[in-house]
Tab-separated table of C-alpha atoms and ligand atoms in Angstrom:
chain	number	residue	atom	x	y	z
A	1	UNK	CA	-53.195	-3.950	43.257
A	2	UNK	CA	-56.399	-5.510	42.544
A	3	UNK	CA	-55.442	-7.961	39.716
A	4	UNK	CA	-58.954	-9.199	38.869
A	5	UNK	CA	-60.559	-5.874	38.480
A	6	UNK	CA	-61.363	-4.520	34.892
A	7	UNK	CA	-58.992	-1.468	34.204
A	8	UNK	CA	-59.393	1.268	31.767
A	9	UNK	CA	-55.598	1.270	31.502
A	10	UNK	CA	-55.917	-2.181	29.841
A	11	UNK	CA	-59.061	-1.548	27.730
A	12	UNK	CA	-61.336	-3.184	30.246
A	13	UNK	CA	-59.322	-6.160	30.736
A	14	UNK	CA	-58.027	-7.159	34.242
A	15	UNK	CA	-54.328	-7.184	34.847
A	16	UNK	CA	-54.858	-10.909	35.203
A	17	UNK	CA	-56.429	-11.402	31.896
A	18	UNK	CA	-53.919	-9.003	30.252
A	19	UNK	CA	-51.043	-11.263	31.460
A	20	UNK	CA	-52.705	-14.333	30.336
A	21	UNK	CA	-53.846	-13.126	26.811
A	22	UNK	CA	-51.232	-10.441	25.591
A	23	UNK	CA	-48.162	-10.326	27.856
A	24	UNK	CA	-45.235	-11.795	25.650
A	25	UNK	CA	-47.771	-12.894	23.120
A	26	UNK	CA	-49.718	-10.287	21.168
A	27	UNK	CA	-50.097	-6.451	20.875
A	28	UNK	CA	-53.050	-4.570	22.591
A	29	UNK	CA	-54.174	-1.221	21.449
A	30	UNK	CA	-55.990	0.726	24.225
A	31	UNK	CA	-57.954	3.928	23.334
A	32	UNK	CA	-57.995	6.198	26.334
A	33	UNK	CA	-56.046	4.095	28.534
A	34	UNK	CA	-55.408	7.155	30.600
A	35	UNK	CA	-58.285	9.668	29.876
A	36	UNK	CA	-57.567	13.435	30.195
A	37	UNK	CA	-53.901	12.546	29.783
A	38	UNK	CA	-51.439	15.466	30.461
A	39	UNK	CA	-47.715	14.972	29.913
A	40	UNK	CA	-46.025	14.051	33.248
A	41	UNK	CA	-43.411	16.609	32.330
A	42	UNK	CA	-43.383	19.789	30.412
A	43	UNK	CA	-41.305	20.056	27.332
A	44	UNK	CA	-38.848	22.490	28.582
A	45	UNK	CA	-38.387	20.487	31.815
A	46	UNK	CA	-37.686	17.366	29.639
A	47	UNK	CA	-35.154	19.373	27.646
A	48	UNK	CA	-33.555	20.582	30.881
A	49	UNK	CA	-33.201	16.932	32.046
A	50	UNK	CA	-31.481	15.971	28.947
A	51	UNK	CA	-28.858	18.438	29.770
A	52	UNK	CA	-28.184	16.830	33.098
A	53	UNK	CA	-24.912	14.810	33.832
A	54	UNK	CA	-26.036	11.275	34.831
A	55	UNK	CA	-29.277	11.136	32.663
A	56	UNK	CA	-29.175	9.173	29.589
A	57	UNK	CA	-30.390	10.977	26.567
A	58	UNK	CA	-30.234	10.587	22.804
A	59	UNK	CA	-30.955	12.792	19.852
A	60	UNK	CA	-32.101	11.203	16.631
A	61	UNK	CA	-32.382	12.994	13.203
A	62	UNK	CA	-33.595	11.769	9.893
A	63	UNK	CA	-32.863	13.904	7.003
A	64	UNK	CA	-31.411	13.857	3.326
A	65	UNK	CA	-28.093	12.580	4.574
A	66	UNK	CA	-29.697	9.650	6.406
A	67	UNK	CA	-29.985	8.929	10.321
A	68	UNK	CA	-27.785	10.497	12.820
A	69	UNK	CA	-27.520	9.671	16.528
A	70	UNK	CA	-25.923	11.702	19.325
A	71	UNK	CA	-25.642	10.993	22.987
A	72	UNK	CA	-26.411	13.685	25.756
A	73	UNK	CA	-26.131	15.583	27.809
A	74	UNK	CA	-27.296	18.174	25.524
A	75	UNK	CA	-27.053	21.966	26.219
A	76	UNK	CA	-30.448	23.497	25.250
A	77	UNK	CA	-28.907	25.299	22.365
A	78	UNK	CA	-27.598	21.923	21.078
A	79	UNK	CA	-31.077	20.716	20.492
A	80	UNK	CA	-32.886	21.773	17.251
A	81	UNK	CA	-35.937	23.986	17.499
A	82	UNK	CA	-39.378	22.240	17.937
A	83	UNK	CA	-40.385	23.896	14.740
A	84	UNK	CA	-37.794	21.932	12.757
A	85	UNK	CA	-39.258	18.689	11.520
A	86	UNK	CA	-37.809	15.223	11.792
A	87	UNK	CA	-36.049	14.905	15.122
A	88	UNK	CA	-36.422	12.905	18.306
A	89	UNK	CA	-35.047	13.441	21.851
A	90	UNK	CA	-35.155	10.265	23.878
A	91	UNK	CA	-34.674	10.584	27.773
A	92	UNK	CA	-34.242	7.541	29.765
A	93	UNK	CA	-35.250	6.937	33.364
A	94	UNK	CA	-37.549	10.045	33.877
A	95	UNK	CA	-39.173	8.186	36.761
A	96	UNK	CA	-35.986	8.726	38.837
A	97	UNK	CA	-36.234	12.441	38.614
A	98	UNK	CA	-39.786	13.264	38.313
A	99	UNK	CA	-42.516	12.330	40.707
A	100	UNK	CA	-45.263	12.251	38.141
A	101	UNK	CA	-43.276	10.142	35.848
A	102	UNK	CA	-42.658	7.768	38.850
A	103	UNK	CA	-46.310	7.685	39.871
A	104	UNK	CA	-47.156	6.860	36.255
A	105	UNK	CA	-44.831	3.871	36.285
A	106	UNK	CA	-46.410	2.649	39.458
A	107	UNK	CA	-49.441	1.943	37.496
A	108	UNK	CA	-47.674	-0.964	35.637
A	109	UNK	CA	-46.865	-2.790	38.836
A	110	UNK	CA	-49.098	-5.767	37.973
A	111	UNK	CA	-45.731	-6.837	36.326
A	112	UNK	CA	-42.961	-8.152	38.665
A	113	UNK	CA	-40.764	-5.148	39.741
A	114	UNK	CA	-37.832	-7.348	38.807
A	115	UNK	CA	-39.032	-6.920	35.183
A	116	UNK	CA	-39.863	-3.198	35.222
A	117	UNK	CA	-36.903	-1.094	33.977
A	118	UNK	CA	-37.861	2.601	33.642
A	119	UNK	CA	-39.936	5.376	32.059
A	120	UNK	CA	-38.520	6.789	28.954
A	121	UNK	CA	-39.913	9.818	27.309
A	122	UNK	CA	-39.426	10.690	23.693
A	123	UNK	CA	-40.218	14.035	22.271
A	124	UNK	CA	-40.551	14.191	18.548
A	125	UNK	CA	-40.929	17.128	16.379
A	126	UNK	CA	-43.322	16.849	13.435
A	127	UNK	CA	-42.463	13.818	11.359
A	128	UNK	CA	-40.022	12.760	13.969
A	129	UNK	CA	-39.335	9.075	14.967
A	130	UNK	CA	-36.658	6.654	15.496
A	131	UNK	CA	-37.261	4.483	12.398
A	132	UNK	CA	-38.782	1.070	12.056
A	133	UNK	CA	-37.069	-1.429	14.557
A	134	UNK	CA	-37.788	-4.128	16.950
A	135	UNK	CA	-36.805	-4.310	20.655
A	136	UNK	CA	-35.731	-7.298	22.755
A	137	UNK	CA	-38.194	-6.281	25.503
A	138	UNK	CA	-41.956	-5.690	26.003
A	139	UNK	CA	-43.049	-2.086	25.975
A	140	UNK	CA	-46.195	-0.056	26.687
A	141	UNK	CA	-46.110	3.113	24.482
A	142	UNK	CA	-48.409	5.707	26.031
A	143	UNK	CA	-48.979	8.848	23.984
A	144	UNK	CA	-49.078	11.770	26.237
A	145	UNK	CA	-49.235	14.724	23.993
A	146	UNK	CA	-49.732	15.412	20.343
A	147	UNK	CA	-50.330	12.426	17.886
A	148	UNK	CA	-48.212	9.652	16.710
A	149	UNK	CA	-48.926	7.130	13.973
A	150	UNK	CA	-47.485	3.669	14.900
A	151	UNK	CA	-47.131	1.034	12.122
A	152	UNK	CA	-46.572	-2.442	13.506
A	153	UNK	CA	-46.018	-5.909	12.217
A	154	UNK	CA	-44.597	-9.354	13.133
A	155	UNK	CA	-41.745	-9.040	10.747
A	156	UNK	CA	-39.867	-12.136	9.655
A	157	UNK	CA	-37.159	-10.489	7.952
A	158	UNK	CA	-34.939	-9.042	10.743
A	159	UNK	CA	-32.149	-7.829	8.756
A	160	UNK	CA	-31.082	-4.213	9.470
A	161	UNK	CA	-29.989	-1.389	7.356
A	162	UNK	CA	-26.159	-1.504	7.108
A	163	UNK	CA	-23.905	1.515	8.142
A	164	UNK	CA	-26.595	3.236	10.064
A	165	UNK	CA	-25.872	4.264	13.838
A	166	UNK	CA	-29.254	2.946	14.989
A	167	UNK	CA	-31.045	-0.445	14.615
A	168	UNK	CA	-33.342	0.117	11.599
A	169	UNK	CA	-34.910	-2.705	9.704
A	170	UNK	CA	-33.890	-3.009	6.134
A	171	UNK	CA	-37.331	-4.032	4.883
A	172	UNK	CA	-40.044	-3.289	7.269
A	173	UNK	CA	-43.430	-4.960	6.388
A	174	UNK	CA	-46.173	-3.162	8.554
A	175	UNK	CA	-49.373	-5.026	8.988
A	176	UNK	CA	-51.395	-2.460	10.877
A	177	UNK	CA	-51.183	1.277	11.618
A	178	UNK	CA	-53.023	3.427	14.090
A	179	UNK	CA	-52.753	7.195	15.134
A	180	UNK	CA	-52.447	7.486	19.003
A	181	UNK	CA	-53.976	10.557	20.552
A	182	UNK	CA	-53.232	11.673	24.093
A	183	UNK	CA	-54.301	9.021	26.645
A	184	UNK	CA	-54.087	6.022	24.067
A	185	UNK	CA	-51.628	3.312	24.697
A	186	UNK	CA	-50.117	0.443	22.661
A	187	UNK	CA	-48.640	-2.692	24.186
A	188	UNK	CA	-45.997	-4.676	22.155
A	189	UNK	CA	-44.332	-7.993	23.117
A	190	UNK	CA	-40.665	-8.329	22.324
A	191	UNK	CA	-39.353	-8.409	18.802
A	192	UNK	CA	-42.570	-6.957	17.509
A	193	UNK	CA	-41.468	-4.436	14.734
A	194	UNK	CA	-42.804	-0.755	15.253
A	195	UNK	CA	-42.255	2.553	13.644
A	196	UNK	CA	-43.713	5.527	15.439
A	197	UNK	CA	-43.932	9.008	13.564
A	198	UNK	CA	-45.127	12.218	14.790
A	199	UNK	CA	-48.194	13.444	12.836
A	200	UNK	CA	-49.626	17.010	12.494
A	201	UNK	CA	-47.064	18.727	14.932
A	202	UNK	CA	-44.724	17.752	17.739
A	203	UNK	CA	-45.553	15.076	20.058
A	204	UNK	CA	-44.473	13.183	23.478
A	205	UNK	CA	-44.734	9.406	24.173
A	206	UNK	CA	-43.930	7.654	27.379
A	207	UNK	CA	-42.349	4.099	27.004
A	208	UNK	CA	-42.927	2.005	29.940
A	209	UNK	CA	-39.860	-0.240	29.555
A	210	UNK	CA	-39.345	-3.917	30.736
A	211	UNK	CA	-36.081	-5.685	31.206
A	212	UNK	CA	-35.193	-9.326	31.015
A	213	UNK	CA	-31.796	-10.583	31.613
A	214	UNK	CA	-29.946	-12.531	29.031
A	215	UNK	CA	-28.556	-15.871	30.185
A	216	UNK	CA	-24.888	-15.629	29.674
A	217	UNK	CA	-24.273	-12.179	31.081
A	218	UNK	CA	-26.527	-12.911	34.034
A	219	UNK	CA	-24.655	-16.146	34.688
A	220	UNK	CA	-21.252	-14.263	34.719
A	221	UNK	CA	-22.523	-11.510	37.055
A	222	UNK	CA	-24.053	-13.978	39.522
A	223	UNK	CA	-20.699	-16.058	39.595
A	224	UNK	CA	-18.658	-12.890	40.162
A	225	UNK	CA	-21.100	-12.036	43.051
A	226	UNK	CA	-21.035	-15.468	44.555
A	227	UNK	CA	-17.100	-15.433	44.301
A	228	UNK	CA	-16.912	-12.043	46.037
A	229	UNK	CA	-19.397	-13.092	48.828
A	230	UNK	CA	-17.336	-16.133	49.462
A	231	UNK	CA	-13.931	-14.394	49.522
A	232	UNK	CA	-14.244	-14.090	53.309
A	233	UNK	CA	-15.472	-17.530	53.851
A	234	UNK	CA	-12.724	-18.841	51.659
A	235	UNK	CA	-10.026	-17.060	53.695
A	236	UNK	CA	-11.416	-18.688	56.859
A	237	UNK	CA	-11.449	-22.109	55.093
A	238	UNK	CA	-8.039	-21.799	53.834
A	239	UNK	CA	-6.873	-22.094	57.462
A	240	UNK	CA	-8.597	-25.407	57.831
A	241	UNK	CA	-7.984	-26.153	53.962
A	242	UNK	CA	-8.983	-29.476	52.508
A	243	UNK	CA	-6.046	-29.944	49.984
A	244	UNK	CA	-6.043	-32.042	46.976
A	245	UNK	CA	-4.508	-35.498	47.900
A	246	UNK	CA	-3.415	-38.285	45.415
A	247	UNK	CA	-2.085	-41.195	47.280
A	248	UNK	CA	-3.011	-43.565	44.379
A	249	UNK	CA	-1.114	-41.421	41.757
A	250	UNK	CA	1.079	-43.704	39.698
A	251	UNK	CA	4.269	-42.620	38.073
A	252	UNK	CA	3.990	-41.067	34.516
A	253	UNK	CA	6.028	-41.179	31.550
A	254	UNK	CA	3.792	-38.125	30.317
A	255	UNK	CA	4.168	-35.704	33.169
A	256	UNK	CA	2.427	-32.689	31.575
A	257	UNK	CA	-0.883	-34.398	31.352
A	258	UNK	CA	-3.489	-32.940	33.782
A	259	UNK	CA	-4.549	-35.535	36.431
A	260	UNK	CA	-8.224	-36.209	35.882
A	261	UNK	CA	-8.487	-36.632	39.698
A	262	UNK	CA	-7.466	-32.962	40.088
A	263	UNK	CA	-10.055	-31.832	37.593
A	264	UNK	CA	-12.892	-33.820	39.478
A	265	UNK	CA	-11.409	-32.201	42.756
A	266	UNK	CA	-11.672	-28.700	41.094
A	267	UNK	CA	-15.305	-29.367	39.737
A	268	UNK	CA	-16.326	-30.467	43.262
A	269	UNK	CA	-14.765	-27.202	44.786
A	270	UNK	CA	-16.815	-25.094	42.300
A	271	UNK	CA	-20.028	-26.962	42.739
A	272	UNK	CA	-19.629	-26.765	46.656
A	273	UNK	CA	-19.434	-23.020	46.327
A	274	UNK	CA	-22.756	-22.895	44.331
A	275	UNK	CA	-24.383	-25.393	46.534
A	276	UNK	CA	-23.914	-22.978	49.458
A	277	UNK	CA	-27.403	-22.302	50.745
A	278	UNK	CA	-29.125	-19.529	48.753
A	279	UNK	CA	-25.884	-18.520	47.088
A	280	UNK	CA	-27.634	-18.018	43.650
A	281	UNK	CA	-30.797	-16.477	45.112
A	282	UNK	CA	-28.928	-13.843	47.019
A	283	UNK	CA	-26.625	-13.074	44.029
A	284	UNK	CA	-29.670	-12.530	41.854
A	285	UNK	CA	-31.498	-10.391	44.452
A	286	UNK	CA	-28.563	-8.230	44.783
A	287	UNK	CA	-27.993	-8.086	40.929
A	288	UNK	CA	-31.676	-7.172	40.193
A	289	UNK	CA	-31.652	-4.397	42.778
A	290	UNK	CA	-28.443	-2.849	41.849
A	291	UNK	CA	-29.028	0.781	41.080
A	292	UNK	CA	-27.865	1.898	37.659
A	293	UNK	CA	-24.400	3.313	37.399
A	294	UNK	CA	-25.927	6.918	37.084
A	295	UNK	CA	-27.946	6.684	40.243
A	296	UNK	CA	-26.763	7.998	43.508
A	297	UNK	CA	-28.578	8.841	46.818
A	298	UNK	CA	-28.298	11.819	49.045
A	299	UNK	CA	-27.267	11.096	52.497
A	300	UNK	CA	-30.496	11.377	54.798
A	301	UNK	CA	-31.303	11.646	58.384
A	302	UNK	CA	-32.542	9.370	61.168
A	303	UNK	CA	-36.024	10.428	61.842
A	304	UNK	CA	-36.703	11.583	65.395
A	305	UNK	CA	-40.158	9.881	65.319
A	306	UNK	CA	-41.464	7.041	63.135
A	307	UNK	CA	-44.832	8.380	61.562
A	308	UNK	CA	-44.647	7.024	58.100
A	309	UNK	CA	-41.940	6.108	55.593
A	310	UNK	CA	-41.672	5.836	51.762
A	311	UNK	CA	-38.919	4.328	49.567
A	312	UNK	CA	-36.953	6.831	47.718
A	313	UNK	CA	-38.088	6.883	43.929
A	314	UNK	CA	-34.728	5.396	43.014
A	315	UNK	CA	-34.683	2.597	45.436
A	316	UNK	CA	-35.096	-0.911	44.072
A	317	UNK	CA	-36.477	-3.395	46.607
A	318	UNK	CA	-37.323	-7.024	46.086
A	319	UNK	CA	-37.718	-9.876	48.298
A	320	UNK	CA	-37.950	-13.793	48.493
A	321	UNK	CA	-38.884	-16.479	51.108
A	322	UNK	CA	-35.751	-15.863	53.195
A	323	UNK	CA	-34.295	-12.487	52.007
A	324	UNK	CA	-34.771	-8.688	51.403
A	325	UNK	CA	-32.832	-7.130	48.674
A	326	UNK	CA	-32.474	-3.509	48.475
A	327	UNK	CA	-30.176	-1.424	46.241
A	328	UNK	CA	-27.736	-4.244	45.543
A	329	UNK	CA	-27.579	-5.543	49.262
A	330	UNK	CA	-29.260	-8.659	50.693
A	331	UNK	CA	-30.503	-9.170	54.315
A	332	UNK	CA	-31.913	-12.327	55.840
A	333	UNK	CA	-35.404	-11.762	57.264
A	334	UNK	CA	-37.990	-14.009	58.950
A	335	UNK	CA	-41.208	-13.824	60.878
A	336	UNK	CA	-42.808	-10.560	61.778
A	337	UNK	CA	-40.065	-8.206	60.460
A	338	UNK	CA	-39.964	-10.163	57.151
A	339	UNK	CA	-43.609	-9.564	56.786
A	340	UNK	CA	-43.272	-5.800	57.512
A	341	UNK	CA	-40.392	-5.478	55.097
A	342	UNK	CA	-42.253	-7.205	52.363
A	343	UNK	CA	-45.024	-4.859	52.821
A	344	UNK	CA	-42.609	-1.922	52.452
A	345	UNK	CA	-41.263	-3.486	49.173
A	346	UNK	CA	-44.875	-4.087	47.658
A	347	UNK	CA	-46.394	-0.734	48.817
A	348	UNK	CA	-43.085	1.156	48.698
A	349	UNK	CA	-44.415	2.803	52.092
A	350	UNK	CA	-45.296	1.987	55.583
A	351	UNK	CA	-47.843	3.965	57.745
A	352	UNK	CA	-47.784	4.692	61.458
A	353	UNK	CA	-49.606	1.651	62.314
A	354	UNK	CA	-47.185	-0.649	60.532
A	355	UNK	CA	-44.373	1.142	62.297
A	356	UNK	CA	-45.841	0.736	65.686
A	357	UNK	CA	-45.370	-2.952	65.786
A	358	UNK	CA	-41.883	-2.965	64.285
A	359	UNK	CA	-39.111	-4.625	66.259
A	360	UNK	CA	-36.158	-2.817	67.296
A	361	UNK	CA	-34.029	-4.732	64.697
A	362	UNK	CA	-36.518	-3.600	61.944
A	363	UNK	CA	-36.235	-0.027	63.054
A	364	UNK	CA	-32.521	-0.189	63.063
A	365	UNK	CA	-32.493	-1.378	59.732
A	366	UNK	CA	-35.038	1.231	58.459
A	367	UNK	CA	-33.026	3.766	60.236
A	368	UNK	CA	-29.794	2.771	58.250
A	369	UNK	CA	-31.834	2.911	55.143
A	370	UNK	CA	-32.960	6.540	55.916
A	371	UNK	CA	-29.389	7.581	56.553
A	372	UNK	CA	-28.400	6.030	53.409
A	373	UNK	CA	-31.259	8.039	51.649
A	374	UNK	CA	-32.838	4.965	50.343
A	375	UNK	CA	-35.972	5.708	52.514
A	376	UNK	CA	-37.567	8.913	53.743
A	377	UNK	CA	-39.586	9.560	56.780
A	378	UNK	CA	-42.741	11.443	56.304
B	401	SIN	C1	-40.095	6.476	20.678
B	401	SIN	O1	-40.953	6.532	21.599
B	401	SIN	O2	-39.895	7.162	19.871
B	401	SIN	C2	-39.375	5.119	20.619
B	401	SIN	C3	-40.007	4.189	21.515
B	401	SIN	C4	-39.765	2.769	20.900
B	401	SIN	O3	-39.916	2.629	19.657
B	401	SIN	O4	-39.545	1.762	21.767
B	402	CO	CO1	-38.924	0.456	20.169
């Protein structure tokens, strides 16, 4: 992506300026970010997707008795009629299932892939919305059909309404309000309060959702991965084990006291595991490319000829200076092969010319990924 070129997607800002001025800092309203916008998926197809196992969907209604939330999958007859006001259907991960939704998400790849989560589509009947709230992540809200009024505010009072199945602000104080038409887009940084309501009929909105790991669960996940990766190494090491020794241990009259030298020995053992070259980088790469629990790949075939390949929509692929990470696995890579694979990760495809120069090792790896359904030959 050309990051210095002005983009209508960002209201004439380049991706580079947008990141400097707005990203994680302040909202941006873009009129006609995507002119002549047509919804990436028809309403009927969205409703059908919400009926599928393995697709995360939610139905939110607001009526006299307050807010209600139900989780999918939803049979078509379980959804209210579009003519009935005040309901919203949210379908997560539409990019994994529909090519046009996937292509739409690709336009936001000036943000690191590691930070991009998914494309959620919300369908709201007239007056429908999910209530005033804030999210922990940045979001691009792209209006794709009908009109929605967004009220937004910095909101200091983050208290939530009690006894509601959703996160709804108790005292929302909007500062600005805009009606978005198809093609308009609103970017909001994390924790910026917002409330979107369908006006003048039903509407559809795409949320380009970001993700950012929280320190504590990320740390726990990485430690578990490091422990697993080291299980084999440990088994080997126990054969030539370095055991705790304490020739200077004096006699004790308080025998239950933990020897401080044993504590230091344990700390060293843990730190040695973490100092293992790249242990944390690898665990992070595997964690950030781990497919969601609902994602599975259909077995593919080894191509008879290498013309062009493209990553499957569901494949997550990242790299760093020494590794490639793909769908929760890591591979060491260097030299020409690494360059080729990084290109695959950035472009999500390789052409015949790229493949012509590929080494046997690289082709073997690409072949494995084709068979796993992570990559498709074209
Ligand atoms: C919606 O599109 O209805 C909800 C999206 C959001 O508020 O983050
Ligand atoms: Co939100």
